[in-house]
XYZ file of N, CA and C in Angstrom:
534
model
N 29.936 -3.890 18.531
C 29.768 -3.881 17.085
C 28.321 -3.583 16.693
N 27.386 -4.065 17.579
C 26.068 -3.751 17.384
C 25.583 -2.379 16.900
N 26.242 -1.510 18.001
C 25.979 -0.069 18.436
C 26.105 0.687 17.196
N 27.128 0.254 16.332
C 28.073 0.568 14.919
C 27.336 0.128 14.028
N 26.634 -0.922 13.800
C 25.837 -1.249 12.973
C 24.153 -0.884 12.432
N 23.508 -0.600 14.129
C 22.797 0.176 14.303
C 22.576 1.586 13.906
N 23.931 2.349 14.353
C 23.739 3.835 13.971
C 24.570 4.073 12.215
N 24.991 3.193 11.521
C 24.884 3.040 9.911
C 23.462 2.890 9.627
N 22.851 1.908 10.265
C 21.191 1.775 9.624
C 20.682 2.916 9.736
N 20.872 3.582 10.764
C 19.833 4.941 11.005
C 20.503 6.031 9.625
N 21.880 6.374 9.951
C 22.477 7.085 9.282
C 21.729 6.787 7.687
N 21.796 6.033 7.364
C 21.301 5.612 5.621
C 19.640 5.856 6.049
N 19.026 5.522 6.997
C 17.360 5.438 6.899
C 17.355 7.221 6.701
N 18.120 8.098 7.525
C 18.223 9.790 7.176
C 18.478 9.814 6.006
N 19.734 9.361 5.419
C 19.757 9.608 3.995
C 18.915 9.350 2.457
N 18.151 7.997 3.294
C 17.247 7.687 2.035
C 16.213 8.748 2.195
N 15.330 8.987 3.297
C 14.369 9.973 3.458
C 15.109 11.423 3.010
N 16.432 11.506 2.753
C 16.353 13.037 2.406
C 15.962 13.359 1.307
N 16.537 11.840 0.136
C 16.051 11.627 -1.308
C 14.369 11.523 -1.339
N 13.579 10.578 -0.566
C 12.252 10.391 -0.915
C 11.667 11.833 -0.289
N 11.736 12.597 0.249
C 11.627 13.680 0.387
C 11.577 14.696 -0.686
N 13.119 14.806 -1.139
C 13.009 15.879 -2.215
C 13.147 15.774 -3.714
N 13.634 14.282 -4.127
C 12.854 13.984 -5.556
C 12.017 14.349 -5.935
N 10.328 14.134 -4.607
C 8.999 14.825 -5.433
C 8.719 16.094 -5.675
N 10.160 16.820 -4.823
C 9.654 18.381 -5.291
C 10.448 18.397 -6.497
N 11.659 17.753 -6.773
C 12.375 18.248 -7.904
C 11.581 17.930 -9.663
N 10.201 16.255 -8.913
C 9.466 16.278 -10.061
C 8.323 17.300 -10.557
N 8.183 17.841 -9.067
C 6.822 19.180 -8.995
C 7.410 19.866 -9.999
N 8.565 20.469 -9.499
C 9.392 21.608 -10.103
C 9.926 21.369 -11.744
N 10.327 20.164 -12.411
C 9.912 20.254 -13.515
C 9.145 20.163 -14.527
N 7.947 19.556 -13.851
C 6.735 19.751 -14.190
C 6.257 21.122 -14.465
N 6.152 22.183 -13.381
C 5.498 23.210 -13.502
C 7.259 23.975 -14.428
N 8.322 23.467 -14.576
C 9.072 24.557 -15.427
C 8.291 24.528 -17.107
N 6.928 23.523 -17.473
C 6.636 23.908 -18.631
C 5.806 24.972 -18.461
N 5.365 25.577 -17.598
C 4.720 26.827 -17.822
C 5.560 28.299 -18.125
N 7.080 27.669 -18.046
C 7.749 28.928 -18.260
C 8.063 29.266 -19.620
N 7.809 30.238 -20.319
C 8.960 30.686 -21.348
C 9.773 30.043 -21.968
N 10.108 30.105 -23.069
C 11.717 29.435 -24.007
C 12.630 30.786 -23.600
N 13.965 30.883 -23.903
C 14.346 29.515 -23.093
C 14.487 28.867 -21.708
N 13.879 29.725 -21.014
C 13.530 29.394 -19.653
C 13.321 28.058 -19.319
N 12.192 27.493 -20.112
C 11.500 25.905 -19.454
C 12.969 25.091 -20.489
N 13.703 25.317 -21.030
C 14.414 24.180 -21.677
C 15.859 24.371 -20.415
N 16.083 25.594 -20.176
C 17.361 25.340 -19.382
C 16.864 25.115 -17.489
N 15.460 25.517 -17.195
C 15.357 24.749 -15.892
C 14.978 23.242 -15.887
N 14.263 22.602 -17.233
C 14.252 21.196 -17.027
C 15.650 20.397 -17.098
N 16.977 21.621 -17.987
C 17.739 20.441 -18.099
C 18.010 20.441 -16.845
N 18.396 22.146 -15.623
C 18.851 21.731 -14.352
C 18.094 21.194 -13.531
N 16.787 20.679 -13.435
C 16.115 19.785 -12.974
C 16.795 18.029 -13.010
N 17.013 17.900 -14.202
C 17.179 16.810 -14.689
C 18.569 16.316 -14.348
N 19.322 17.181 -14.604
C 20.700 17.382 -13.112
C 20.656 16.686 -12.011
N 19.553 17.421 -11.413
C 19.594 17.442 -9.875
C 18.917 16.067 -9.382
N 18.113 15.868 -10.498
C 17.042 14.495 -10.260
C 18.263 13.444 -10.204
N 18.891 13.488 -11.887
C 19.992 12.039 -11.414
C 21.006 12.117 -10.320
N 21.331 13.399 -10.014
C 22.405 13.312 -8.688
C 21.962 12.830 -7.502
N 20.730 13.231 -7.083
C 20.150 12.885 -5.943
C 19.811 11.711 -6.192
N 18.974 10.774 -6.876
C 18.419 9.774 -7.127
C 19.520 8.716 -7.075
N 20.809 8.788 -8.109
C 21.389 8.114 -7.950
C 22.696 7.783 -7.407
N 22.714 8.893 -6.984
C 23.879 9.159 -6.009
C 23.756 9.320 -4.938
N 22.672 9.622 -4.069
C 22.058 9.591 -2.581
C 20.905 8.786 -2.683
N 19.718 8.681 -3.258
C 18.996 8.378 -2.712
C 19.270 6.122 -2.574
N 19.403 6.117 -4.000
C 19.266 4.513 -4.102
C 20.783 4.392 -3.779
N 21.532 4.768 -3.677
C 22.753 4.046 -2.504
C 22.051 3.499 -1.217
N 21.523 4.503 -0.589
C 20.588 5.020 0.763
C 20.147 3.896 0.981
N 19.339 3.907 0.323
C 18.369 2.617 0.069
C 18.271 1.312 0.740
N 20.000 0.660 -0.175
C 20.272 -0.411 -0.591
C 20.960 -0.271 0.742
N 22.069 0.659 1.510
C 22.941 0.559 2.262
C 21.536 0.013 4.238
N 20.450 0.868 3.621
C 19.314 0.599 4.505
C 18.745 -0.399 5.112
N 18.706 -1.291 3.483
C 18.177 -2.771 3.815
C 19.554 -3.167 4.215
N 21.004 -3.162 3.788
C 21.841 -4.260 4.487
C 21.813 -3.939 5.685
N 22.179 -2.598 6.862
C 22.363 -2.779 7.529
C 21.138 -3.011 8.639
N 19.592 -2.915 7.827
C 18.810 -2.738 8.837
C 18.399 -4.611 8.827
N 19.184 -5.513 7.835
C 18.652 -7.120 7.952
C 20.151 -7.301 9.007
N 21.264 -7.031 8.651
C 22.137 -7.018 10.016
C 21.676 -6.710 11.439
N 21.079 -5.855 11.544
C 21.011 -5.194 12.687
C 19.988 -5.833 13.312
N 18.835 -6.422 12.284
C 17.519 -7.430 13.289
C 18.646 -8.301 13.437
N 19.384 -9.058 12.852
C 19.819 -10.522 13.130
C 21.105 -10.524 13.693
N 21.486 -9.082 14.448
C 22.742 -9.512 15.766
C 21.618 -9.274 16.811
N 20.827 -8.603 16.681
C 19.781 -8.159 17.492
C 18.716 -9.402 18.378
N 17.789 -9.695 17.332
C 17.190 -10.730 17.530
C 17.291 -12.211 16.612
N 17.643 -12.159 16.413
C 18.281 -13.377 15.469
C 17.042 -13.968 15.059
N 16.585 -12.894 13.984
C 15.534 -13.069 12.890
C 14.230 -13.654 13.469
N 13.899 -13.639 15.441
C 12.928 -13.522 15.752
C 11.762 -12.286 15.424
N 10.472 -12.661 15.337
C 9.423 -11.563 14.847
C 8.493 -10.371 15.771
N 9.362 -9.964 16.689
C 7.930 -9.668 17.149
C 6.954 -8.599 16.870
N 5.541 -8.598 17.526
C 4.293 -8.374 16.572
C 4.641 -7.155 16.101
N 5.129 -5.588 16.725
C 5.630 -4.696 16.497
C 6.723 -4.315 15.042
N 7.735 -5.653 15.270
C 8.589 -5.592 14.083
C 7.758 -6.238 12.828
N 6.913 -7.238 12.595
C 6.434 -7.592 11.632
C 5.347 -6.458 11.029
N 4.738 -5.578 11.996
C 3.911 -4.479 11.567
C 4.728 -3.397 10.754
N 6.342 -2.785 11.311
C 7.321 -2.213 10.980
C 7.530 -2.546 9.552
N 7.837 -3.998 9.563
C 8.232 -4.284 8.103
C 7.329 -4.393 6.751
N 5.928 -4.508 7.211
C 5.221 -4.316 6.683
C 5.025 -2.944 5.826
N 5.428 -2.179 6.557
C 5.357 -0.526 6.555
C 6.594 -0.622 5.254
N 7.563 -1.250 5.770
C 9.133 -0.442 4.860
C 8.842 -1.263 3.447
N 8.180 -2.825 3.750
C 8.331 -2.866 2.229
C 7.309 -1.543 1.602
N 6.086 -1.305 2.061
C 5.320 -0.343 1.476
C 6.457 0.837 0.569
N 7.532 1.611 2.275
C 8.115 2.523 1.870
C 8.869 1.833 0.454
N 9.412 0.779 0.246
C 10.320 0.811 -0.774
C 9.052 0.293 -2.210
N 7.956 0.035 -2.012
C 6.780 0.181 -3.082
C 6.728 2.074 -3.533
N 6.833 2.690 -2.545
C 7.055 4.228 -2.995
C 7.917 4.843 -3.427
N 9.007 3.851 -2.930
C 10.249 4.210 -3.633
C 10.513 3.784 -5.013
N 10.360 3.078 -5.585
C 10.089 2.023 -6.928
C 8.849 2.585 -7.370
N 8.293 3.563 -7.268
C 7.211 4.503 -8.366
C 7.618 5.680 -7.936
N 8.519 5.992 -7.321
C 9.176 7.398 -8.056
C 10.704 7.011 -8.418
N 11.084 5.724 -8.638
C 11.993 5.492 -9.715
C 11.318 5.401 -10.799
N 10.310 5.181 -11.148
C 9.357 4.955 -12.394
C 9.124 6.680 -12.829
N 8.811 7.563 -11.892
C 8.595 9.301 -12.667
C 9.677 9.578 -12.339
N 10.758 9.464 -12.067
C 12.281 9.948 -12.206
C 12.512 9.390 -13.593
N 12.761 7.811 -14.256
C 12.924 7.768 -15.399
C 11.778 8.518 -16.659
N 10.843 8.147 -16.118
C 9.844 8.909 -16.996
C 10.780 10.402 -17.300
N 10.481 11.234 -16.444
C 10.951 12.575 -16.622
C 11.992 13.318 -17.166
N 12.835 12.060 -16.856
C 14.252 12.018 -17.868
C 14.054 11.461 -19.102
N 13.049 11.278 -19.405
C 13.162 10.546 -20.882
C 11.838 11.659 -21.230
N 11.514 12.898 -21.090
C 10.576 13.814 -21.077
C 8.987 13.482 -21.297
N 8.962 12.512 -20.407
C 7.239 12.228 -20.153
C 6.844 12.429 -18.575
N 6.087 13.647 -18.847
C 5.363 14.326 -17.625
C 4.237 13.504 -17.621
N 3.406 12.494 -16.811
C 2.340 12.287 -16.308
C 1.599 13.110 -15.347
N 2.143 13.366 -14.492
C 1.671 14.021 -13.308
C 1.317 15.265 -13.010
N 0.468 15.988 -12.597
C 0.506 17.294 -12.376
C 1.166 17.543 -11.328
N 1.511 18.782 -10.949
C 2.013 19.496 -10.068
C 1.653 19.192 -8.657
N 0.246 19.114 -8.715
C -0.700 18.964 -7.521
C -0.602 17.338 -7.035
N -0.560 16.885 -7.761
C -0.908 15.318 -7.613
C 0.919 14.573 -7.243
N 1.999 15.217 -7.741
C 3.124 15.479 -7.269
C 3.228 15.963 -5.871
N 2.430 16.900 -5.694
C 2.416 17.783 -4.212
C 1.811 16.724 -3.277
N 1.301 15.806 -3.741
C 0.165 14.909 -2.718
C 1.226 13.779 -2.289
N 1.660 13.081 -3.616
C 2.176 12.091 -3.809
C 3.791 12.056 -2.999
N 4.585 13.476 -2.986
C 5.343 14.191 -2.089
C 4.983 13.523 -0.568
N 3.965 13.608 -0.093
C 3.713 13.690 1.623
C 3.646 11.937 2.095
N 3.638 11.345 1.230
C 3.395 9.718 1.054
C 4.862 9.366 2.001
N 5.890 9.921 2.032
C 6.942 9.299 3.092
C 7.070 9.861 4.587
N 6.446 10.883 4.096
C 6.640 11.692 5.993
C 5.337 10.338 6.314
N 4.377 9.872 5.899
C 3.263 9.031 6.276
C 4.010 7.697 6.911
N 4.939 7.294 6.061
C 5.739 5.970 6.600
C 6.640 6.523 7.325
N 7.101 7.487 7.047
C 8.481 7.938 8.456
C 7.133 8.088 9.789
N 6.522 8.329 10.008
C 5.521 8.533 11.211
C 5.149 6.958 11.660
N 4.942 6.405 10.883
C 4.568 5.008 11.289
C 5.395 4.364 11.442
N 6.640 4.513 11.011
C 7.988 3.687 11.635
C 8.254 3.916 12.229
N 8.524 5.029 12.246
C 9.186 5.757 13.800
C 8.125 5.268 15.235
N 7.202 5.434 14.889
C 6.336 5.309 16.401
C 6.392 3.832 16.623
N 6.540 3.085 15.850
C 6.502 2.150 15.783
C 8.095 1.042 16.765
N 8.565 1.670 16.004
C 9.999 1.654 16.580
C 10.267 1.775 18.051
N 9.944 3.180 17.783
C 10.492 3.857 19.863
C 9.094 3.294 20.857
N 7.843 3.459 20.242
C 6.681 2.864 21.184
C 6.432 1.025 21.364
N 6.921 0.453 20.131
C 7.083 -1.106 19.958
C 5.697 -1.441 21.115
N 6.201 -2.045 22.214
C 4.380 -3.065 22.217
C 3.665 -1.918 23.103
N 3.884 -1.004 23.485
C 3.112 -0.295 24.340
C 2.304 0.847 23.132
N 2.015 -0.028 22.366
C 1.351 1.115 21.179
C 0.296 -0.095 20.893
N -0.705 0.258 20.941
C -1.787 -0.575 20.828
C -2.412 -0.375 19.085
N -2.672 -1.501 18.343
C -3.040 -1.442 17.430
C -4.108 -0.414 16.850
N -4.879 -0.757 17.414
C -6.230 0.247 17.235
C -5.381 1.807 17.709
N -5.151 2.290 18.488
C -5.010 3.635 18.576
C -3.513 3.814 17.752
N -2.894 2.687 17.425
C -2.004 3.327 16.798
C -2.427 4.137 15.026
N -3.319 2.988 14.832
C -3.807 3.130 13.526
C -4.805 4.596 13.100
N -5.741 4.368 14.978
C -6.393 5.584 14.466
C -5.439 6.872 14.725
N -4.323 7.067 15.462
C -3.511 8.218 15.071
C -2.795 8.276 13.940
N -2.338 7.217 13.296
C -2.266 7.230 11.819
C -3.346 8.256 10.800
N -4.249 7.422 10.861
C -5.425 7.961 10.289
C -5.683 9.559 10.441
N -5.619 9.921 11.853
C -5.555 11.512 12.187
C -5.062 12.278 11.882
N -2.969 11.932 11.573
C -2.190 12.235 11.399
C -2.510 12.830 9.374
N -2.742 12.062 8.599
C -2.979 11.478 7.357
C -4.151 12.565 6.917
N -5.264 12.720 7.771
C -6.068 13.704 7.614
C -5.864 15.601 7.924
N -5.052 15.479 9.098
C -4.105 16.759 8.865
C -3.301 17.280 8.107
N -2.343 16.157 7.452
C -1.837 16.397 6.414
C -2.380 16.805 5.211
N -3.519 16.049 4.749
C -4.127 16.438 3.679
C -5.341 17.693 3.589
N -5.524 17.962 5.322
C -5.992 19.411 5.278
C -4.887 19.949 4.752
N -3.932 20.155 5.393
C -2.730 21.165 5.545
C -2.294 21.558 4.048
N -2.562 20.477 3.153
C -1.894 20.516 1.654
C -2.967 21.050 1.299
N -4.272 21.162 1.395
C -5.444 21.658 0.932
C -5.342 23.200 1.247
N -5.178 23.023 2.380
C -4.690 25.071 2.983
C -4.155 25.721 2.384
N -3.071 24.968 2.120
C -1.635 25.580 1.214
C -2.277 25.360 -0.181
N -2.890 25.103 -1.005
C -3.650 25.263 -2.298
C -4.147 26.576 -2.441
N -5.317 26.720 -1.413
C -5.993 27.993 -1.754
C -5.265 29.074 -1.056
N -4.266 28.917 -0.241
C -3.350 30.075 -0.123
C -2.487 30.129 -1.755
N -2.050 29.620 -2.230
C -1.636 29.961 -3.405
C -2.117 30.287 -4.696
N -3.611 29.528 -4.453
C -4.654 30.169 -5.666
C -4.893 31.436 -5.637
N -4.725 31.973 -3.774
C -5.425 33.734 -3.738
C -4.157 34.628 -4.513
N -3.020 33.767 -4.105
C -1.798 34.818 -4.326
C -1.662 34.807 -5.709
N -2.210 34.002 -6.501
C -2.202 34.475 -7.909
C -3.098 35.244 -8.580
């Protein structure tokens, strides 16, 4: 029964990341539809606005919720709600992830109720914030104690700084192409 319970947790941890994944492009994307044309920017925000509640509330926060039940099942056939140092670092991480998740339920409602805060760019940043916790869970997970604090953190850190080259790259490649 374990085995079954286990691969539901994973199954939903894929599904929530497919939502925290592509919500932030669907907020990029109606963000930048005000630079288009009438009626252009009125009929891509409404299909934005579509796509935001389908995913959001139809994949992503099912995901979610189905995440935490089976992933508090799965510690407690597992280890029966023992801590160890690895899993308390882990969980540390997921409440974070679900702090990220609960501020882009905050610019999902925003956006549906047509208040853009955000730019495009700052969307584009704010976007890469879960591949950051999928990296740290994951290693976390499959490496558990043979991952030493300090080097885990500073490959964190490494990881975090590539990324934000990489989004920087991809800027001025798109500034030239305009």
């Amino acid at each position: 029964m374990y085995s079954y319970i286990k691969a539901l947790h994973i199954i939903f941890i894929v599904t929530w990341f497919a939502g925290l994944f592509y919500i932030p492009r669907l907020l990029m994307y109606n963000t930048e539809a005000a630079e288009e044309a009438e009626p252009g920017r009125t009929v891509l925000r409404k299909h934005f606005n579509i796509m935001m509640k389908r995913l959001w509330y139809g994949i992503t926060w099912p995901s979610a919720v189905l995440t935490a039940i089976f992933g508090v099942i799965t510690w407690y056939m597992y280890l029966r709600f023992s801590l160890p140092g690895w899993l308390l670092i882990k969980l540390l991480f997921v409440v974070g992830l679900y702090v990220y998740h609960f501020s882009l339920q905050s610019m999902v409602k925003q956006q549906l109720q047509g208040v853009f805060k955000y730019t495009s760019q700052q969307l584009r940043l704010w976007n890469e914030v879960a591949t950051i916790f999928l990296v740290a869970i994951v290693m976390l997970v499959v490496v558990k104690d043979g991952l030493s604090a300090i080097w885990g953190l500073v490959g964190l850190l490494l990881f975090i700084i590539l990324l934000l080259l990489a989004i920087r790259v991809y800027k001025l490649i798109r500034q030239r192409k305009k």
